[in-house]
Short mmCIF file of C-alpha atoms in Angstrom, two decimals:
data_model
loop_
_atom_site.label_atom_id
_atom_site.label_comp_id
_atom_site.label_asym_id
_atom_site.label_seq_id
_atom_site.Cartn_x
_atom_site.Cartn_y
_atom_site.Cartn_z
CA MET A 1245 64.39 13.10 -90.37
CA VAL A 1246 65.93 13.51 -86.96
CA ASP A 1247 68.72 11.14 -88.03
CA ARG A 1248 69.41 13.13 -91.13
CA LYS A 1249 69.84 16.22 -89.01
CA LEU A 1250 72.01 14.59 -86.40
CA ALA A 1251 75.18 15.17 -88.38
CA GLU A 1252 74.66 18.88 -88.63
CA ARG A 1253 72.92 19.61 -85.37
CA GLU A 1254 73.92 22.24 -82.90
CA LEU A 1255 74.84 20.68 -79.60
CA PRO A 1256 71.86 20.90 -77.26
CA ASP A 1257 72.44 23.25 -74.36
CA SER A 1258 73.78 21.33 -71.41
CA ASN A 1259 71.45 19.70 -68.95
CA THR A 1260 71.05 21.19 -65.49
CA GLY A 1261 72.29 17.80 -64.28
CA ASP A 1262 70.50 17.33 -60.99
CA ARG A 1263 67.04 18.18 -62.40
CA ALA A 1264 66.12 20.80 -59.81
CA VAL A 1265 62.38 20.41 -59.38
CA HIS A 1266 61.62 24.03 -58.49
CA ARG A 1267 63.58 27.09 -59.53
CA ARG A 1268 62.28 30.40 -58.26
CA ALA A 1269 61.85 33.45 -60.46
CA HIS A 1270 63.55 36.70 -59.50
CA SER A 1271 61.92 40.04 -60.17
CA ASP A 1272 64.30 40.87 -63.04
CA TYR A 1273 63.48 37.92 -65.31
CA ARG A 1274 66.29 35.85 -63.93
CA TRP A 1275 65.87 32.44 -62.27
CA ASP A 1276 67.55 30.36 -59.58
CA GLY A 1277 70.24 28.18 -61.13
CA VAL A 1278 69.86 29.58 -64.65
CA GLU A 1279 72.91 31.22 -66.13
CA GLN A 1280 72.46 34.36 -68.19
CA LEU A 1281 74.44 34.07 -71.38
CA PRO A 1282 75.19 37.49 -72.80
CA TYR A 1283 75.72 37.53 -76.51
CA LYS A 1284 78.88 39.44 -77.19
CA GLU A 1285 78.29 42.44 -79.38
CA ASP A 1286 79.07 41.36 -82.90
CA ASP A 1287 81.49 43.33 -85.06
CA ARG A 1288 79.32 42.70 -88.06
CA ALA A 1289 76.34 44.05 -86.06
CA LEU A 1290 74.40 40.83 -86.67
CA PHE A 1291 72.70 41.25 -83.32
CA LYS A 1292 72.66 43.78 -80.48
CA SER A 1293 71.93 43.80 -76.75
CA ILE A 1294 70.43 40.34 -76.42
CA THR A 1295 70.83 37.78 -73.65
CA ARG A 1296 69.84 34.12 -73.48
CA GLN A 1297 68.81 31.89 -70.58
CA VAL A 1298 68.16 28.18 -71.08
CA LEU A 1299 65.17 27.41 -68.85
CA PHE A 1300 64.65 23.75 -69.78
CA SER A 1301 67.05 21.38 -71.51
CA ASP A 1302 67.04 17.70 -70.61
CA SER A 1303 68.09 14.50 -72.37
CA GLU A 1304 64.56 13.13 -71.80
CA MET A 1305 62.89 16.09 -73.50
CA HIS A 1306 62.76 16.49 -77.26
CA ALA A 1307 62.70 20.27 -77.12
CA GLU A 1308 64.26 23.12 -75.17
CA LEU A 1309 62.71 26.25 -73.73
CA ARG A 1310 64.88 29.36 -73.72
CA TYR A 1311 64.27 32.96 -72.61
CA PHE A 1312 65.77 35.69 -74.76
CA GLU A 1313 65.74 39.33 -73.77
CA VAL A 1314 66.52 42.19 -76.12
CA ALA A 1315 67.23 45.55 -74.46
CA ALA A 1316 65.51 48.64 -75.88
CA GLY A 1317 66.97 49.33 -79.33
CA GLY A 1318 68.50 45.86 -79.59
CA PHE A 1319 67.75 43.03 -81.99
CA SER A 1320 68.31 39.33 -82.62
CA THR A 1321 70.21 37.92 -85.59
CA LEU A 1322 68.40 37.96 -88.92
CA GLU A 1323 68.52 34.27 -89.85
CA ARG A 1324 66.64 31.24 -91.08
CA HIS A 1325 66.87 27.48 -90.58
CA GLU A 1326 64.94 24.28 -91.18
CA HIS A 1327 63.81 23.97 -87.57
CA MET A 1328 60.90 26.01 -86.28
CA HIS A 1329 60.60 28.48 -83.43
CA ALA A 1330 57.55 28.67 -81.17
CA VAL A 1331 57.65 32.03 -79.37
CA LEU A 1332 55.62 33.61 -76.57
CA ILE A 1333 56.35 37.23 -75.65
CA LEU A 1334 56.92 37.18 -71.89
CA ARG A 1335 57.96 40.78 -71.30
CA GLY A 1336 57.47 44.13 -72.97
CA SER A 1337 56.77 44.77 -76.62
CA GLY A 1338 58.47 45.29 -79.96
CA HIS A 1339 58.36 44.14 -83.55
CA CYS A 1340 59.39 41.05 -85.47
CA LEU A 1341 60.06 40.20 -89.07
CA ILE A 1342 58.75 36.79 -90.16
CA GLY A 1343 59.28 36.07 -93.84
CA GLY A 1344 58.22 39.24 -95.66
CA GLU A 1345 56.01 40.49 -92.84
CA VAL A 1346 56.67 42.96 -90.00
CA ARG A 1347 54.45 42.51 -86.96
CA SER A 1348 53.91 44.63 -83.87
CA LEU A 1349 54.21 42.48 -80.74
CA GLU A 1350 52.68 42.84 -77.29
CA THR A 1351 53.13 40.80 -74.12
CA ARG A 1352 51.93 37.17 -74.43
CA ASP A 1353 51.52 37.30 -78.21
CA LEU A 1354 52.42 34.04 -79.96
CA VAL A 1355 54.79 33.90 -82.94
CA THR A 1356 55.41 30.84 -85.13
CA VAL A 1357 58.54 30.86 -87.27
CA PRO A 1358 58.01 28.27 -90.03
CA PRO A 1359 60.91 26.32 -91.58
CA LEU A 1360 63.40 28.29 -93.70
CA THR A 1361 61.75 31.63 -92.95
CA TRP A 1362 63.84 34.76 -92.35
CA HIS A 1363 63.16 36.21 -88.93
CA GLN A 1364 64.36 38.85 -86.51
CA PHE A 1365 63.06 40.29 -83.22
CA ARG A 1366 63.58 43.96 -82.34
CA ALA A 1367 62.89 45.93 -79.15
CA THR A 1368 61.52 48.92 -81.04
CA LYS A 1369 59.30 50.47 -78.40
CA GLY A 1370 61.68 51.91 -75.82
CA GLU A 1371 61.42 48.91 -73.50
CA PRO A 1372 62.91 45.42 -73.31
CA LEU A 1373 61.43 42.66 -75.45
CA GLY A 1374 61.63 39.31 -73.63
CA PHE A 1375 60.41 36.09 -75.19
CA LEU A 1376 60.23 32.38 -74.55
CA CYS A 1377 61.35 30.26 -77.50
CA MET A 1378 60.61 26.54 -77.81
CA VAL A 1379 62.87 24.71 -80.23
CA ASN A 1380 63.62 21.07 -81.11
CA ALA A 1381 66.61 19.71 -79.18
CA LEU A 1382 68.03 18.30 -82.43
CA ARG A 1383 68.13 21.07 -84.97
CA ASP A 1384 70.07 22.44 -87.92
CA LYS A 1385 72.32 25.47 -87.78
CA PRO A 1386 71.04 28.94 -88.67
CA GLN A 1387 71.80 30.41 -92.08
CA LEU A 1388 72.66 34.07 -92.55
CA PRO A 1389 71.30 36.11 -95.45
CA THR A 1390 73.43 36.73 -98.52
CA ALA A 1391 73.56 40.17 -100.12
CA GLU A 1392 70.98 38.86 -102.58
CA ASP A 1393 68.67 37.69 -99.81
CA LEU A 1394 68.95 41.12 -98.17
CA ALA A 1395 68.21 42.90 -101.42
CA ARG A 1396 65.12 40.77 -101.87
CA LEU A 1397 63.94 41.44 -98.32
CA THR A 1398 64.57 45.20 -98.39
CA ALA A 1399 62.69 45.61 -101.65
CA ASP A 1400 59.71 45.99 -99.33
CA PRO A 1401 59.88 49.49 -97.74
CA THR A 1402 58.39 48.34 -94.42
CA VAL A 1403 60.91 45.52 -94.14
CA ALA A 1404 63.72 47.90 -95.11
CA GLU A 1405 62.68 50.35 -92.38
CA PHE A 1406 62.43 47.53 -89.83
CA LEU A 1407 65.94 46.28 -90.67
CA ARG A 1408 67.32 49.84 -90.50
CA GLY A 1409 65.89 50.13 -86.99
CA GLY A 1410 63.59 52.90 -88.10
CA LEU A 1411 60.37 51.58 -86.59
CA MET B 689 62.93 5.17 -77.26
CA VAL B 690 60.46 7.22 -79.21
CA ASP B 691 59.59 4.14 -81.25
CA ARG B 692 58.91 2.08 -78.18
CA LYS B 693 56.49 4.68 -76.97
CA LEU B 694 54.70 5.09 -80.28
CA ALA B 695 52.29 2.24 -79.65
CA GLU B 696 51.03 3.69 -76.42
CA ARG B 697 51.28 7.38 -77.15
CA GLU B 698 48.51 9.88 -76.69
CA LEU B 699 47.60 11.47 -79.99
CA PRO B 700 49.36 14.81 -80.26
CA ASP B 701 46.97 17.75 -80.16
CA SER B 702 45.94 18.71 -83.64
CA ASN B 703 47.96 21.13 -85.70
CA THR B 704 46.65 24.64 -86.33
CA GLY B 705 46.89 23.70 -90.01
CA ASP B 706 47.68 27.00 -91.66
CA ARG B 707 50.52 27.85 -89.27
CA ALA B 708 49.37 31.34 -88.36
CA VAL B 709 52.55 33.33 -87.89
CA HIS B 710 51.22 35.79 -85.31
CA ARG B 711 48.40 35.18 -82.85
CA ARG B 712 47.57 38.10 -80.57
CA ALA B 713 47.05 37.72 -76.83
CA HIS B 714 43.81 38.89 -75.26
CA SER B 715 43.76 40.42 -71.79
CA ASP B 716 42.17 37.32 -70.23
CA TYR B 717 44.89 34.79 -71.10
CA ARG B 718 43.15 33.76 -74.26
CA TRP B 719 44.67 33.97 -77.74
CA ASP B 720 43.52 34.50 -81.32
CA GLY B 721 42.75 31.16 -82.93
CA VAL B 722 43.36 29.09 -79.80
CA GLU B 723 40.43 27.08 -78.54
CA GLN B 724 39.88 26.88 -74.80
CA LEU B 725 39.23 23.28 -73.80
CA PRO B 726 37.35 23.12 -70.54
CA TYR B 727 37.90 19.95 -68.62
CA LYS B 728 34.54 18.61 -67.59
CA GLU B 729 34.20 18.27 -63.85
CA ASP B 730 35.04 14.70 -63.01
CA ASP B 731 32.65 12.61 -60.92
CA ARG B 732 35.58 11.04 -59.16
CA ALA B 733 36.90 14.56 -58.39
CA LEU B 734 40.20 13.78 -60.10
CA PHE B 735 40.50 17.42 -61.13
CA LYS B 736 38.57 20.65 -60.68
CA SER B 737 38.14 23.95 -62.50
CA ILE B 738 40.96 23.61 -65.01
CA THR B 739 41.10 24.64 -68.66
CA ARG B 740 43.62 23.86 -71.38
CA GLN B 741 44.77 25.78 -74.44
CA VAL B 742 47.21 24.29 -76.93
CA LEU B 743 49.47 27.18 -77.94
CA PHE B 744 51.89 25.29 -80.18
CA SER B 745 51.50 21.88 -81.78
CA ASP B 746 53.02 21.20 -85.18
CA SER B 747 54.15 18.09 -87.03
CA GLU B 748 57.60 19.69 -87.46
CA MET B 749 58.04 20.27 -83.72
CA HIS B 750 58.99 17.50 -81.33
CA ALA B 751 57.20 19.10 -78.38
CA GLU B 752 54.00 20.99 -77.64
CA LEU B 753 53.40 24.06 -75.52
CA ARG B 754 50.11 24.20 -73.65
CA TYR B 755 48.60 26.75 -71.25
CA PHE B 756 46.63 25.39 -68.31
CA GLU B 757 44.64 27.57 -65.98
CA VAL B 758 43.28 26.43 -62.64
CA ALA B 759 40.61 28.69 -61.08
CA ALA B 760 40.95 29.57 -57.38
CA GLY B 761 40.37 26.41 -55.36
CA GLY B 762 40.81 24.13 -58.37
CA PHE B 763 43.44 21.51 -59.10
CA SER B 764 44.91 19.33 -61.83
CA THR B 765 44.81 15.53 -61.83
CA LEU B 766 47.22 13.78 -59.49
CA GLU B 767 49.13 11.59 -61.94
CA ARG B 768 52.49 10.36 -63.16
CA HIS B 769 53.96 9.19 -66.47
CA GLU B 770 57.25 8.42 -68.14
CA HIS B 771 57.36 11.69 -70.05
CA MET B 772 58.45 14.89 -68.35
CA HIS B 773 56.75 18.24 -67.87
CA ALA B 774 58.59 21.55 -68.11
CA VAL B 775 56.41 24.21 -66.47
CA LEU B 776 56.59 28.00 -66.20
CA ILE B 777 54.00 29.77 -64.04
CA LEU B 778 52.53 32.46 -66.29
CA ARG B 779 49.77 33.80 -64.03
CA GLY B 780 49.03 34.00 -60.34
CA SER B 781 50.32 31.68 -57.65
CA GLY B 782 49.55 28.42 -55.88
CA HIS B 783 51.19 25.18 -54.79
CA CYS B 784 52.32 22.02 -56.47
CA LEU B 785 53.16 18.50 -55.36
CA ILE B 786 56.18 16.97 -57.10
CA GLY B 787 57.07 13.52 -55.81
CA GLY B 788 56.94 13.81 -52.03
CA GLU B 789 57.42 17.57 -51.96
CA VAL B 790 54.93 20.44 -51.73
CA ARG B 791 56.17 23.74 -53.16
CA SER B 792 54.76 27.25 -53.02
CA LEU B 793 54.67 28.77 -56.52
CA GLU B 794 54.83 32.36 -57.69
CA THR B 795 54.57 33.87 -61.16
CA ARG B 796 57.40 32.82 -63.53
CA ASP B 797 58.70 30.07 -61.25
CA LEU B 798 59.99 27.01 -63.12
CA VAL B 799 58.88 23.47 -62.26
CA THR B 800 60.42 20.28 -63.65
CA VAL B 801 58.38 17.09 -63.32
CA PRO B 802 60.83 14.17 -63.72
CA PRO B 803 59.76 10.81 -65.21
CA LEU B 804 57.33 8.68 -63.17
CA THR B 805 56.90 11.36 -60.48
CA TRP B 806 53.49 12.02 -58.89
CA HIS B 807 52.43 15.62 -59.44
CA GLN B 808 49.50 17.96 -59.00
CA PHE B 809 49.00 21.73 -59.32
CA ARG B 810 46.58 23.59 -57.03
CA ALA B 811 45.33 27.20 -57.03
CA THR B 812 45.56 27.49 -53.25
CA LYS B 813 45.96 31.24 -52.87
CA GLY B 814 42.57 32.68 -53.80
CA GLU B 815 43.60 33.49 -57.36
CA PRO B 816 43.98 31.60 -60.63
CA LEU B 817 47.12 29.57 -61.24
CA GLY B 818 48.05 29.64 -64.93
CA PHE B 819 51.03 27.76 -66.30
CA LEU B 820 52.79 26.94 -69.54
CA CYS B 821 53.66 23.25 -69.91
CA MET B 822 56.14 21.94 -72.48
CA VAL B 823 55.78 18.24 -73.23
CA ASN B 824 57.13 15.79 -75.84
CA ALA B 825 54.76 15.37 -78.78
CA LEU B 826 55.13 11.59 -78.50
CA ARG B 827 54.41 10.57 -74.94
CA ASP B 828 52.96 7.83 -72.77
CA LYS B 829 49.58 8.03 -71.07
CA PRO B 830 49.24 9.25 -67.48
CA GLN B 831 48.85 6.75 -64.66
CA LEU B 832 46.51 7.38 -61.73
CA PRO B 833 47.48 6.52 -58.15
CA THR B 834 46.25 3.31 -56.58
CA ALA B 835 44.93 3.28 -53.01
CA GLU B 836 48.38 2.08 -52.00
CA ASP B 837 50.11 4.94 -53.81
CA LEU B 838 47.79 7.40 -52.08
CA ALA B 839 48.44 5.85 -48.68
CA ARG B 840 52.17 6.18 -49.27
CA LEU B 841 51.86 9.80 -50.36
CA THR B 842 49.55 10.88 -47.54
CA ALA B 843 51.82 9.34 -44.89
CA ASP B 844 53.49 12.76 -45.05
CA PRO B 845 51.23 15.27 -43.21
CA THR B 846 52.11 18.19 -45.54
CA VAL B 847 51.29 16.13 -48.61
CA ALA B 848 48.06 14.91 -46.96
CA GLU B 849 47.01 18.49 -46.24
CA PHE B 850 47.88 19.56 -49.79
CA LEU B 851 45.77 16.75 -51.27
CA ARG B 852 42.87 17.57 -48.93
CA GLY B 853 42.95 21.15 -50.25
CA GLY B 854 43.85 22.43 -46.83
CA LEU B 855 46.79 24.66 -47.82
#
């Protein structure tokens, strides 16, 4: 199955190269030797106020660990894909949409995003929402919802309110 | 390379089965639906006062995420293996040995254990040391040090003191 996905994989984030054994945490959820990758604001408003840091990515490891942080009021892209996400909330609180379900999230909660399941994370509670996300190194590209997909999702009033940013 | 390792792999920790989408954190670093696996104290004193919780393990994911917690004064097994560890300190502080180097650890520090590198984690600072550990689902078994390996490691006075629990 990995082979089948090879053709359409996203390139794994680059290795740190020298394999630094110990990288110290800073007080602001930054780390020695880890670049913070700001997502540019998207004209289509697919996401808002989210940054990404790749904490672990190595050719010997079959998965990567990333840290995403959404500023208060921000959100990640609403998307789905064949690969899974394994998420641990590291900082703050918020809400997520997983499939048809909206969940309130607190620090250290665990979230599993199954294959081909629509998902989005939102910092809905006036504070940042920071989360670790484990993901296969070889993985397919995210899909965005069509107008039909959105109509199906927003048929549920709670989901509609979540996607409007009304929570 | 995965195939070569298949014959000697440890069995991956069992799947949660129903893929619970959201598992809430408790205040004591426990989680809904996650079993705490206490390591029995080992007669040979290979490890002490350490527990394990498997946070994510799924047949669709190529890695697992585990949470280990070492009580004050406890330590993990001194071992090495071909597979790597990617560690984030989630709780407390302590020290680790990675290869020939002893490092002081604080919350959220990142530790990379390269292939075939001796390593041990110790809760040396009067508080628990809790850490997330990402590991390939298919992996080789740990090796324990021989008397010769130990002699080589403890030739360094800092390493010797670390292993004696003197830090």
